[in-house]
C-alpha positions as a printed Julia matrix, in Angstrom:
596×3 Matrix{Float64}:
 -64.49   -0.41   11.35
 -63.69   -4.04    9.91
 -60.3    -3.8     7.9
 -59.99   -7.29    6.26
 -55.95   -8.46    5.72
 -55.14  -11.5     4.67
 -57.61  -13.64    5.55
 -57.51  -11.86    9.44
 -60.17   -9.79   11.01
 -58.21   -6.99   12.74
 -60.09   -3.56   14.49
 -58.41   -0.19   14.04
 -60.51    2.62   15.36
 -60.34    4.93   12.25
 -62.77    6.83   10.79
 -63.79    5.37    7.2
 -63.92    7.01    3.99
 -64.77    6.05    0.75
 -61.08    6.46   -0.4
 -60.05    4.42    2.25
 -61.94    1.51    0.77
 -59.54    0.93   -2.51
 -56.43    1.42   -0.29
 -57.13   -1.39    2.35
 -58.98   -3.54   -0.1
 -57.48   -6.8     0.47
 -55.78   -7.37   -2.72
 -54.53   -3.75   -3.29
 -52.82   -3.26    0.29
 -50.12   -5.92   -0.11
 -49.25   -4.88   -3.56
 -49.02   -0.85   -2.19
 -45.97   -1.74   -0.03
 -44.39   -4.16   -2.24
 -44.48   -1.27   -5.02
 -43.33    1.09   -2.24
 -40.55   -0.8    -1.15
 -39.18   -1.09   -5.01
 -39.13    2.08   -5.07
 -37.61    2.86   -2.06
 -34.97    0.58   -3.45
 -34.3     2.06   -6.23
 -33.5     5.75   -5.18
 -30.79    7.16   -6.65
 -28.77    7.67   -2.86
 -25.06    6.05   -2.6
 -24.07    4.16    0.01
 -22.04    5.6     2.69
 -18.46    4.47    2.34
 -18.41    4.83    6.51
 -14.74    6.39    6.35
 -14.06    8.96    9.41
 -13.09   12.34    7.5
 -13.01   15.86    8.62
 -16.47   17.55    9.32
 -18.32   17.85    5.99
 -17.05   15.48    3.8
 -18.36   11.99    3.23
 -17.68    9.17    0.81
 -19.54    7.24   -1.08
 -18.87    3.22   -2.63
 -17.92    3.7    -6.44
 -17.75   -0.62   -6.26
 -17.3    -3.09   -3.34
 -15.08   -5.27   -4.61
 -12.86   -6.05   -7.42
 -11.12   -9.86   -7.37
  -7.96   -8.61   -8.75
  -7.96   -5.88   -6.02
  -6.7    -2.29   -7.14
  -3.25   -0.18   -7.38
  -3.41    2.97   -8.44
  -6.02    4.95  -10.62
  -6.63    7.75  -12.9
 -10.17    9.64  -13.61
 -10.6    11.18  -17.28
 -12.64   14.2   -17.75
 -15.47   12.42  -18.65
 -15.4    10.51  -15.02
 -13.87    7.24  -16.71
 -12.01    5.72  -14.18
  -8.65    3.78  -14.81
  -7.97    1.31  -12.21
  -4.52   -0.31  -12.13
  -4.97   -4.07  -10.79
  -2.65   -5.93   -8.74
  -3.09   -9.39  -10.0
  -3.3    -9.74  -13.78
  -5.62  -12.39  -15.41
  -6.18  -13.4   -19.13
  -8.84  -10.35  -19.41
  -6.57   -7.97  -18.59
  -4.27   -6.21  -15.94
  -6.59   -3.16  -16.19
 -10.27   -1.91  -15.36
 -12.49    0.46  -16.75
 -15.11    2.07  -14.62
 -18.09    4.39  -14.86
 -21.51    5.42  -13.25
 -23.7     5.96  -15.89
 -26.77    6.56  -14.1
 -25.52    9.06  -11.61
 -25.99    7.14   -8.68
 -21.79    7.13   -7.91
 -21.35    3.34   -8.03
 -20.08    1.78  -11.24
 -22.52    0.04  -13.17
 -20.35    0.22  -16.78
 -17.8    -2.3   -15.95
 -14.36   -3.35  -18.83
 -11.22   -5.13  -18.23
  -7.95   -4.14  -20.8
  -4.29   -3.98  -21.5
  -1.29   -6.18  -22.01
  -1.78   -9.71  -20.8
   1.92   -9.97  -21.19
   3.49  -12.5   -17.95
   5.5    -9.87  -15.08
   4.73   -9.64  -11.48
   1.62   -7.93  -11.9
   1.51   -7.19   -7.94
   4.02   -4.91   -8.19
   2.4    -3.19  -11.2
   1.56    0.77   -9.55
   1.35    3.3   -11.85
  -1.89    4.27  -13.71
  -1.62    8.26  -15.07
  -2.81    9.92  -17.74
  -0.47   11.76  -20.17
  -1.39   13.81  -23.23
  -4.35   11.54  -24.45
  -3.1     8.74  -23.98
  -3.18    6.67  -20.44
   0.01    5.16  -19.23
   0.48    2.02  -16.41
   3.5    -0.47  -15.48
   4.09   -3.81  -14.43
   7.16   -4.67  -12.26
   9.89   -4.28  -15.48
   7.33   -2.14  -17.9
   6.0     1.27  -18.37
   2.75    0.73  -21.03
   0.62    3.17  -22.96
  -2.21    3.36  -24.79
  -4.53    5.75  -27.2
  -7.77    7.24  -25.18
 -10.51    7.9   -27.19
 -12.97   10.71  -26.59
 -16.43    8.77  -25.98
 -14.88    5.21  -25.38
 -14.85    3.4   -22.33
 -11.67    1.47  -23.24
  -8.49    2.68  -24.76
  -7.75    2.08  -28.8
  -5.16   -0.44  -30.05
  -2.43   -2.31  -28.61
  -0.46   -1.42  -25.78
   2.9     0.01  -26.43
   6.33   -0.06  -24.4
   7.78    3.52  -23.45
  10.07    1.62  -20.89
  11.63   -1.58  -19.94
  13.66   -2.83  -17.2
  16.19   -4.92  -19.06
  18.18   -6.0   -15.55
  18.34   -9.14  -14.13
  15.25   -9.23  -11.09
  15.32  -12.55  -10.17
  16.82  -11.37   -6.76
  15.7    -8.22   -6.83
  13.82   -6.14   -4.24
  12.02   -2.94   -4.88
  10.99   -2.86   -8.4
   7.65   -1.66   -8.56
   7.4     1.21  -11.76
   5.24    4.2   -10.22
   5.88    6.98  -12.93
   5.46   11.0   -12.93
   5.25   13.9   -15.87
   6.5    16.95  -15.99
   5.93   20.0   -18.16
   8.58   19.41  -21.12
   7.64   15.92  -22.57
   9.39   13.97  -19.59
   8.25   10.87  -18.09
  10.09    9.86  -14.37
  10.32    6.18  -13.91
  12.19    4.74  -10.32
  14.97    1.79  -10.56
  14.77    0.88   -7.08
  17.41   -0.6    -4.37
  17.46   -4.32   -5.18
  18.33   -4.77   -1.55
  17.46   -3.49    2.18
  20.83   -1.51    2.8
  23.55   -2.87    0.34
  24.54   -5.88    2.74
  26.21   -8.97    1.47
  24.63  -11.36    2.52
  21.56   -9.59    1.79
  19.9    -9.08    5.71
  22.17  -10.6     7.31
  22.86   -9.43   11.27
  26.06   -8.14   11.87
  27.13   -7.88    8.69
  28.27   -4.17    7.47
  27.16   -2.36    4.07
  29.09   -2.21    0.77
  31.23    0.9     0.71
  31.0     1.89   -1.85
  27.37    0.87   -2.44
  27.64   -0.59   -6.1
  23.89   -1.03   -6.53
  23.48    2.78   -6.35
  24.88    2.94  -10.19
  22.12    1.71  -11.9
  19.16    1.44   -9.14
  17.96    2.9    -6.09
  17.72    6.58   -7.64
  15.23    8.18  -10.42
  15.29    8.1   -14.01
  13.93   10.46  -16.77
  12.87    9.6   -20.06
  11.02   10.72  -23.34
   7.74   10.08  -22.45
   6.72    9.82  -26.47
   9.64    7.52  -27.14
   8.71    3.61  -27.58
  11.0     0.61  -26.8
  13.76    2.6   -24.15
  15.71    0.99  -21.42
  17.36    2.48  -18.73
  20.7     3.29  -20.56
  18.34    5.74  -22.99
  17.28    7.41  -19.58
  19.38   10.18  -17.4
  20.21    9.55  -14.36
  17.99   12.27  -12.28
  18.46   11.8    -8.41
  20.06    8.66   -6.56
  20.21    7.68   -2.76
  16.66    6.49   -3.38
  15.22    3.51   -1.62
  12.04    2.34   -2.99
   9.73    4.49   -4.32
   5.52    3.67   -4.89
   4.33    7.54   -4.79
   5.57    9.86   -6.9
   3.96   12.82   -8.44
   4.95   16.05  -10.04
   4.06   19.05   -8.01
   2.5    22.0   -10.74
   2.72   25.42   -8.52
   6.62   24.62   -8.37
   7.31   22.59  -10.95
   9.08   20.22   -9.42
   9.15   16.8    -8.82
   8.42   14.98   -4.97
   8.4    11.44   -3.79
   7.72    9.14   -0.55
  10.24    6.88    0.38
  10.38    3.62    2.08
  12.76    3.8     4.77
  14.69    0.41    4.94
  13.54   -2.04    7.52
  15.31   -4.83   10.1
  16.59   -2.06   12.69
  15.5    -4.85   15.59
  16.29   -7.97   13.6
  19.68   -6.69   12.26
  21.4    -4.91   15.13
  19.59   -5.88   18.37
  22.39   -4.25   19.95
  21.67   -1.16   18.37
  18.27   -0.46   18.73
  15.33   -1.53   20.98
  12.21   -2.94   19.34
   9.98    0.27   19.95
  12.84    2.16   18.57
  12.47   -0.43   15.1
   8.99    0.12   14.9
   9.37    3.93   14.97
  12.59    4.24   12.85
  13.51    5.25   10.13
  11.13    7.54    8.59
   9.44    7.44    5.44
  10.79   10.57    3.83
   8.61   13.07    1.58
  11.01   14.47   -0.75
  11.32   16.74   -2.77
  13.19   15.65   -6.18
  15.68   18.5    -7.52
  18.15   17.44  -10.09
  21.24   15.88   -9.29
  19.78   15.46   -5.42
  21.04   12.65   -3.17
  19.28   11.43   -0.1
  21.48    9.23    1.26
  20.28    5.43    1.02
  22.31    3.24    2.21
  24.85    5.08    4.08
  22.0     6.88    5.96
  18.56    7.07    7.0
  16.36   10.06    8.62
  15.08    9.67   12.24
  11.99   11.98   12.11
  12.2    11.93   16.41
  15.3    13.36   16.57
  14.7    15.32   13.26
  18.08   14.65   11.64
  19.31   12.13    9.15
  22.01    9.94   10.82
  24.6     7.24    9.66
  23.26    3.73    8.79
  24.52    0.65   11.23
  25.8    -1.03    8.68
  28.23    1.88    7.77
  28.86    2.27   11.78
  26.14    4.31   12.74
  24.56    3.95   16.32
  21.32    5.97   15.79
  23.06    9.04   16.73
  26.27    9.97   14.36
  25.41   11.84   11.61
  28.86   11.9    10.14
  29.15   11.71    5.99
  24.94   12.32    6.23
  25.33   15.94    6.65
  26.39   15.6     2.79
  22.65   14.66    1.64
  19.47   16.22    0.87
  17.17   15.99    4.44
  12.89   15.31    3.71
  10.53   18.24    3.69
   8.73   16.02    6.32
   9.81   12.57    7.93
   6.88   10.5     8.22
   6.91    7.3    11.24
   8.42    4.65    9.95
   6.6     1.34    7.78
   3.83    3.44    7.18
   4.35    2.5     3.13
   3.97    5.75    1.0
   1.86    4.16   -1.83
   0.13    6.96   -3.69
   1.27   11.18   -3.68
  -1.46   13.61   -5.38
  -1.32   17.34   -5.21
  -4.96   18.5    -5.04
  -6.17   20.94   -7.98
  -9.33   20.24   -8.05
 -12.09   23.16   -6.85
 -14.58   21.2    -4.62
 -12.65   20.99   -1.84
 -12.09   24.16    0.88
  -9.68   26.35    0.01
  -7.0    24.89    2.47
  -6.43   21.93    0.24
  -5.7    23.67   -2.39
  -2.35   22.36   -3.92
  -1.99   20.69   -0.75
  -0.41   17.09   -0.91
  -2.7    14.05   -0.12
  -0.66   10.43    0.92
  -1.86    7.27    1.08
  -0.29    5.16    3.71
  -0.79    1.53    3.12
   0.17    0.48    6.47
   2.92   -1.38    7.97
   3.77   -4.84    7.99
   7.03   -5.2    10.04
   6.38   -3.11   13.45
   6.55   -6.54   15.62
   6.39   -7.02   18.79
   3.94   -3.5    18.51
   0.69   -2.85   16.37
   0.61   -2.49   13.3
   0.21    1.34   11.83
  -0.87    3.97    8.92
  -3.62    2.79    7.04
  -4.82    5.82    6.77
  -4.8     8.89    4.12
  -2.82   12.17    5.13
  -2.58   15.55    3.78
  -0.09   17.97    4.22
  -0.99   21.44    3.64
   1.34   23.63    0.95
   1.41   27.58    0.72
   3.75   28.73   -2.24
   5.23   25.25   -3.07
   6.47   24.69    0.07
   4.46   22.56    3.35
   2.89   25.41    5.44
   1.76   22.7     8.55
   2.29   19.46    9.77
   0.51   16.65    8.59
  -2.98   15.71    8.69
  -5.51   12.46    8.74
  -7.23   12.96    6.27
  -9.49    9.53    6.23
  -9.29    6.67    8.34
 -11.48    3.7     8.99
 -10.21    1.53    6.41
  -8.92   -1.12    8.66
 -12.18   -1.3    10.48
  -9.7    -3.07   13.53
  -7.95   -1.73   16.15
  -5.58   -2.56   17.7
  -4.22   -3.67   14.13
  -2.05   -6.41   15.14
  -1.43   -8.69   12.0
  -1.38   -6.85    8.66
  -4.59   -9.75    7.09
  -6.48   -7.98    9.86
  -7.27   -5.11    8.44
 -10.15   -5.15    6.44
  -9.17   -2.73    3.7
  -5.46   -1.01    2.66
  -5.57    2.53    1.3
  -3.26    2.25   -1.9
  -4.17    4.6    -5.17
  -5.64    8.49   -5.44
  -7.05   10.19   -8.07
  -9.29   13.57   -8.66
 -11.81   13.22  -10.99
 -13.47   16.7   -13.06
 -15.72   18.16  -10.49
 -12.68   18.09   -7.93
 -13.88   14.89   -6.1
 -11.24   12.22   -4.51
 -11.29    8.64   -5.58
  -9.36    5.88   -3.1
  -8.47    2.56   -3.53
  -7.84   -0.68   -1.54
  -5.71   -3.72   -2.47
  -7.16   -5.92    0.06
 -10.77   -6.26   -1.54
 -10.28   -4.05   -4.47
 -12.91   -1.63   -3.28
 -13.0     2.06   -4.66
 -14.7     5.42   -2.64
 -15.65    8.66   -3.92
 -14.88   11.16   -1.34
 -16.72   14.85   -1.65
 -17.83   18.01    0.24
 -21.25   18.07    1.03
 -20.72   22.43    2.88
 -20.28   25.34    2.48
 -16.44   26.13    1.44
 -15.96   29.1     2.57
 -17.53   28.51    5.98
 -14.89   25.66    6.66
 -12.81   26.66    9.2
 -10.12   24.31   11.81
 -13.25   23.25   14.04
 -13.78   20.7    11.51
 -10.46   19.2    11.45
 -10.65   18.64   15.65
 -12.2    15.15   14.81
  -9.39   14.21   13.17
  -7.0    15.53   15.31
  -7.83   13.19   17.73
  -7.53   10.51   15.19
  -3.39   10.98   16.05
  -4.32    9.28   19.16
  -5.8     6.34   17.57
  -3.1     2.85   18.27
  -2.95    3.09   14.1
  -1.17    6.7    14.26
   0.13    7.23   17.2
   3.83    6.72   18.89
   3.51    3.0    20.8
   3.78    3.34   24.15
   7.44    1.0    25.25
   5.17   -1.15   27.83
   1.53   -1.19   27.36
   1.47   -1.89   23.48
   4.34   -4.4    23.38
   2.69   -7.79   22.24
   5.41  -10.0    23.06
   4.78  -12.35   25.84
   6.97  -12.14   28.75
   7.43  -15.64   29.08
   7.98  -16.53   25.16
  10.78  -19.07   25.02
  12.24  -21.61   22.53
  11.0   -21.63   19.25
   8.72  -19.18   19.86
  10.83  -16.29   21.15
  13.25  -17.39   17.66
  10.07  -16.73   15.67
   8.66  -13.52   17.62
  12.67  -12.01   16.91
  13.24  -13.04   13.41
   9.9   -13.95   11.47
   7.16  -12.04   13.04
   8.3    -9.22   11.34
   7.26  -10.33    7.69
   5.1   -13.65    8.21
   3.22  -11.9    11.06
   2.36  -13.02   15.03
  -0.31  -15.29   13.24
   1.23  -16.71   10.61
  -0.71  -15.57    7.84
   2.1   -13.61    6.14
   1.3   -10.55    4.26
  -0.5   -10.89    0.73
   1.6   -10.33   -2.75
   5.32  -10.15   -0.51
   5.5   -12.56    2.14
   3.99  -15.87    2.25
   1.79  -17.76    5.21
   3.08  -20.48    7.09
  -0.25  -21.62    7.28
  -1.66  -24.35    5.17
   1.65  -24.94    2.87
   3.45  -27.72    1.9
   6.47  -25.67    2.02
   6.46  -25.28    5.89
   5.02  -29.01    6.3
   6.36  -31.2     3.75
   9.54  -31.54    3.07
  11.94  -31.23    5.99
  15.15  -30.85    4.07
  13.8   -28.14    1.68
  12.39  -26.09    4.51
  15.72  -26.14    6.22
  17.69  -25.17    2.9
  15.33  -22.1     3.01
  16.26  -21.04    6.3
  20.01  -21.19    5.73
  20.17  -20.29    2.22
  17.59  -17.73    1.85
  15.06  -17.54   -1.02
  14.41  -15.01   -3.43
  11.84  -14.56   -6.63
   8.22  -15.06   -7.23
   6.51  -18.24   -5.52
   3.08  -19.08   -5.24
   1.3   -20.63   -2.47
  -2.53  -21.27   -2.96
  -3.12  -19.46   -5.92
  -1.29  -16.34   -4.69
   2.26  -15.11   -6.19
   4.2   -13.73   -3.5
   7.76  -11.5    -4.57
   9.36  -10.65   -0.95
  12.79  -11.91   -0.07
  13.45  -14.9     2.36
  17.04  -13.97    3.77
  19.19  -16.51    4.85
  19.19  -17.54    9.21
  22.46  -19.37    8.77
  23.64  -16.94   11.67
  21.45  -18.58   14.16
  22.5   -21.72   15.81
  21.56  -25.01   14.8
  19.61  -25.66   18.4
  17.49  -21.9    17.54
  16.57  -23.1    13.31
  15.42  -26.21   15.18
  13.32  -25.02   17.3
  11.67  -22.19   15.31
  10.98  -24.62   12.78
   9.23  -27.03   14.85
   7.37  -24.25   16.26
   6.06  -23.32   13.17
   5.41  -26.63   11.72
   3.28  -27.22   14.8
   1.67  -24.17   15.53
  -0.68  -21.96   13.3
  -2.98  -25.03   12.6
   0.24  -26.98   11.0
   0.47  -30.79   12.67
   4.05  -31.96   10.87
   7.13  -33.77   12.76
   9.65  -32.28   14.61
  13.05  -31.29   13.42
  16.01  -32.0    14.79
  19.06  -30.25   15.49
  20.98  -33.19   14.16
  19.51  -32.44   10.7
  20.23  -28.79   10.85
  23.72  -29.87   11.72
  24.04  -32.82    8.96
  22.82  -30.33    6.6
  25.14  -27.47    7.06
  28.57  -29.3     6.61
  27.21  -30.57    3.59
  26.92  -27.13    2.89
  30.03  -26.42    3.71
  31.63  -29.68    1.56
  30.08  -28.4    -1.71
  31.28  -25.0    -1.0
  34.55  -25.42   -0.47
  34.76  -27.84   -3.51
């Protein structure tokens, strides 16, 4: 047989039959598989979100990307979802989301709420409460009216709470928020500082005793959660000793509230006496707490060492990693996480898709560590722990990984995506967020629940091993060169930590060296910086960063010379040297307007 195709002569050995002649007629063929492949195309079947999770369960892409990138969320029963952004614009500072075709990916897209100006990347919370759906800034706790049928919410945002203190030098001040049972609303005045030092970070120098900050931040407030227009002074005072605080949920079998804690930071670059740098990258633990009235856990005086499994006095209150002195006064964790693994998101599973085993059981989002220099970077990953009667029944578990899509993860840009928000929607299925790209999976189980058993969790098991979870080993996974010197070795020591081995900083708290005007323009500002410090919001190529700069003026004039040199010449940067002359010429002016 003759089968002519466009315009070719080409011999198949098949036998002919009348209905063969429509189908390869020459016009009809092409236009078969073009039809075909439209509707290939348009099958309802997600896309695999390609996280590793235990045996059974896969994910799906609710939506790829969302420029503002994504906090935390909340799902309504009628599988609205709430997405908290991280960086505000004139359309709103929240998102509205919802598959209306049943395919899983979001295809009904809204922006809302109050366009009011805050550091919007420290905006976290995003929870539903009582009809109404409730979400912060950095100073304020909003609300607004959902309506049954309505993508958006109703009306105008109102203000349940409002940080009234002075922030501009203030760490820690993102507003997660929790409910309870009796009308209450929990709302977190974190430390405005790493361990009550003054100077703020500053090696060597001990801890305020007693720690002043601890009246009015670093602990837990409780509220009316009905109540407009309250500041802290209409709040009581529920549990102090309290870092900072992004995940915070209220636990229903016990009725209780729990929290994850960011341990404090700078072990290596505060007290290199003290500890070794594999020591700082382990230490201290991020605690999971849980959050009785009138509880104290101990920030600043101490801090929990999840190795040793003990909570143990602070250096700057003349601690040496081992003395637990005044510490065995304060509440210990329920379970000490490794340390800058940032707690971001707590959710106690209710939901009836899931095996029985998670049941109740607390899921974690770990956003992953930026200050573990001179090892990897680690988390990024979603745990569970499993609960039996209110209380954990087994260590913890990876849950889902994959979201850096790197590994080794050595600079925190380098991962690809940052787990950051949870949230269960009506049939029981778990929705995760990123803040890198804004992207949001649906994760569900595809078996048999009761035939679920701990084979399928092996897989994940191993994931412990992977360079994100596990312990560093004190040789092989130490990134510092052996023959760093000068400017370099100043930089690997005291800015790696927070601007990263690259340079590239870490987006919405520390800034890049790279490509700023700040690091190669003006020699005498840059210089102020490192002796003075720098605190509040600055923006650097269209992105607001809110970390604290703390001052250097402890190093010598020779080492701020060098390791600004290094960075104004490395990285891609081509600017001047400086001088230890200036450094010098600068300081004693200093010094003259100080003492005037």
């Amino acid at each position: 047989m003759k089968l002519l195709y466009l315009d070719r002569v080409v011999a198949i050995p098949v036998k002919r039959t009348e209905n063969m002649k429509f189908f390869f007629n020459i016009r009809v063929f092409p236009i078969f598989f073009v039809l075909l492949f439209f509707f290939l195309a348009c099958q309802k079947s997600p896309t695999d979100g390609k996280l590793l999770l235990p045996d059974g369960f896969s994910s799906a892409v609710v939506i790829d990307s969302i420029s503002e990138t994504v906090r935390h969320m909340a799902v309504t029963d009628d599988k609205i979802i709430y997405a908290k952004l991280r960086n505000s614009t004139e359309k709103g500072v929240a998102m509205a989301l919802k598959d209306t075709d049943g395919d899983v990916r979001a295809d009904q897209i809204e922006r809302f709420g109050s366009s009011q100006k805050a550091r919007w990347s420290y905006a976290t919370a995003m929870r539903i409460y009582k009809g109404y759906i409730y979400y912060s800034s950095d100073l304020v706790v909003y609300r607004q009216k959902l309506k049954l049928g309505s993508l958006l919410p109703e009306g105008e945002a109102e203000i349940i709470v409002i940080d009234d203190h002075e922030h501009g030098k203030h760490e820690h001040i993102g507003k997660p928020i929790a409910f309870d049972n009796e009308g209450h609303i929990f709302v977190p005045f974190g430390a405005p500082s790493n361990a009550c030092q003054e100077p703020k970070r500053t090696p060597g120098a001990p801890g305020m005793d007693p720690c002043p900050q601890l009246e009015d931040h670093a602990g837990i407030w409780r509220f009316d959660a009905n109540k407009l227009g309250q500041t802290q002074k209409d709040g009581y005072k529920y549990a102090s000793g309290i870092r900072s605080l992004v995940a915070m949920n209220w636990n229903p079998v016990d009725n209780e509230l729990y929290a994850v804690m960011h341990g404090r930071d700078d072990l290596l670059r505060l007290w290199p006496n003290v500890y070794t740098p594999q020591e700082s990258a382990l230490l201290p633990s991020e605690e999971f707490m849980r959050v009785t009235e009138g509880s104290h856990f101990g920030w600043p005086y101490c801090y929990y060492d999840q190795v040793k499994g003990k909570k143990v006095l602070a250096p700057e209150y003349g601690g040496d990693g081992e003395i637990v002195g005044r510490c065995a006064d304060y509440e210990d964790p329920i379970i000490g996480f490794p340390g800058h693994w940032a707690p971001n998101d707590l959710l106690f599973y209710q939901g009836d898709q899931f095996p029985e085993r998670y049941k109740n059981g607390a899921f974690i989002t770990f956003h992953g560590s930026t200050n573990r220099a001179p090892y990897q970077q680690s988390g990024y990953i979603v745990g569970f722990v499993p609960f039996k009667d209110g209380k954990p029944s087994g260590d913890f578990e990876v849950f889902a990984d994959g979201f850096a899509e790197v590994d080794p993860i050595v600079n925190t840009k380098d991962a690809a995506h940052r787990p950051m928000g949870l949230a269960v929607g009506p049939d029981g299925e778990l929705y995760i967020s990123d803040s890198v790209k804004g992207k949001i999976w649906k994760v569900s189980y595809d078996g048999k629940k009761e035939e679920f058993k701990e084979e399928q969790l092996l897989a994940m098991e191993e994931r412990k091993l992977a360079s994100n979870v596990r312990s560093p080993d004190v040789i092989k996974d130490n990134l510092m060169k052996e023959d760093v010197a000068g400017g370099e070795k100043v930089y690997y020591q005291y800015c790696s930590a927070c601007h990263q081995l690259n340079g590239r900083g870490a987006s919405g708290r520390f800034p890049p060296l790279i490509g700023t005007d700040w690091v190669t323009g003006d020699k005498e500002r840059l210089i102020r910086v490192m002796l003075n410090g720098m605190e509040g919001s600055l923006e650097i190529n269209g992105e607001v960063y809110n970390g604290a700069m703390p001052q250097h003026s402890f190093l010598k004039d020779e080492e701020i010379a060098q390791v600004l040199t290094y960075i104004r010449s490395n990285f891609g940067n081509e600017a001047s040297e400086i001088k230890e002359a200036e450094i010098t010429e600068l300081r004693k002016n200093k010094k003259k307007v100080e003492s005037r």
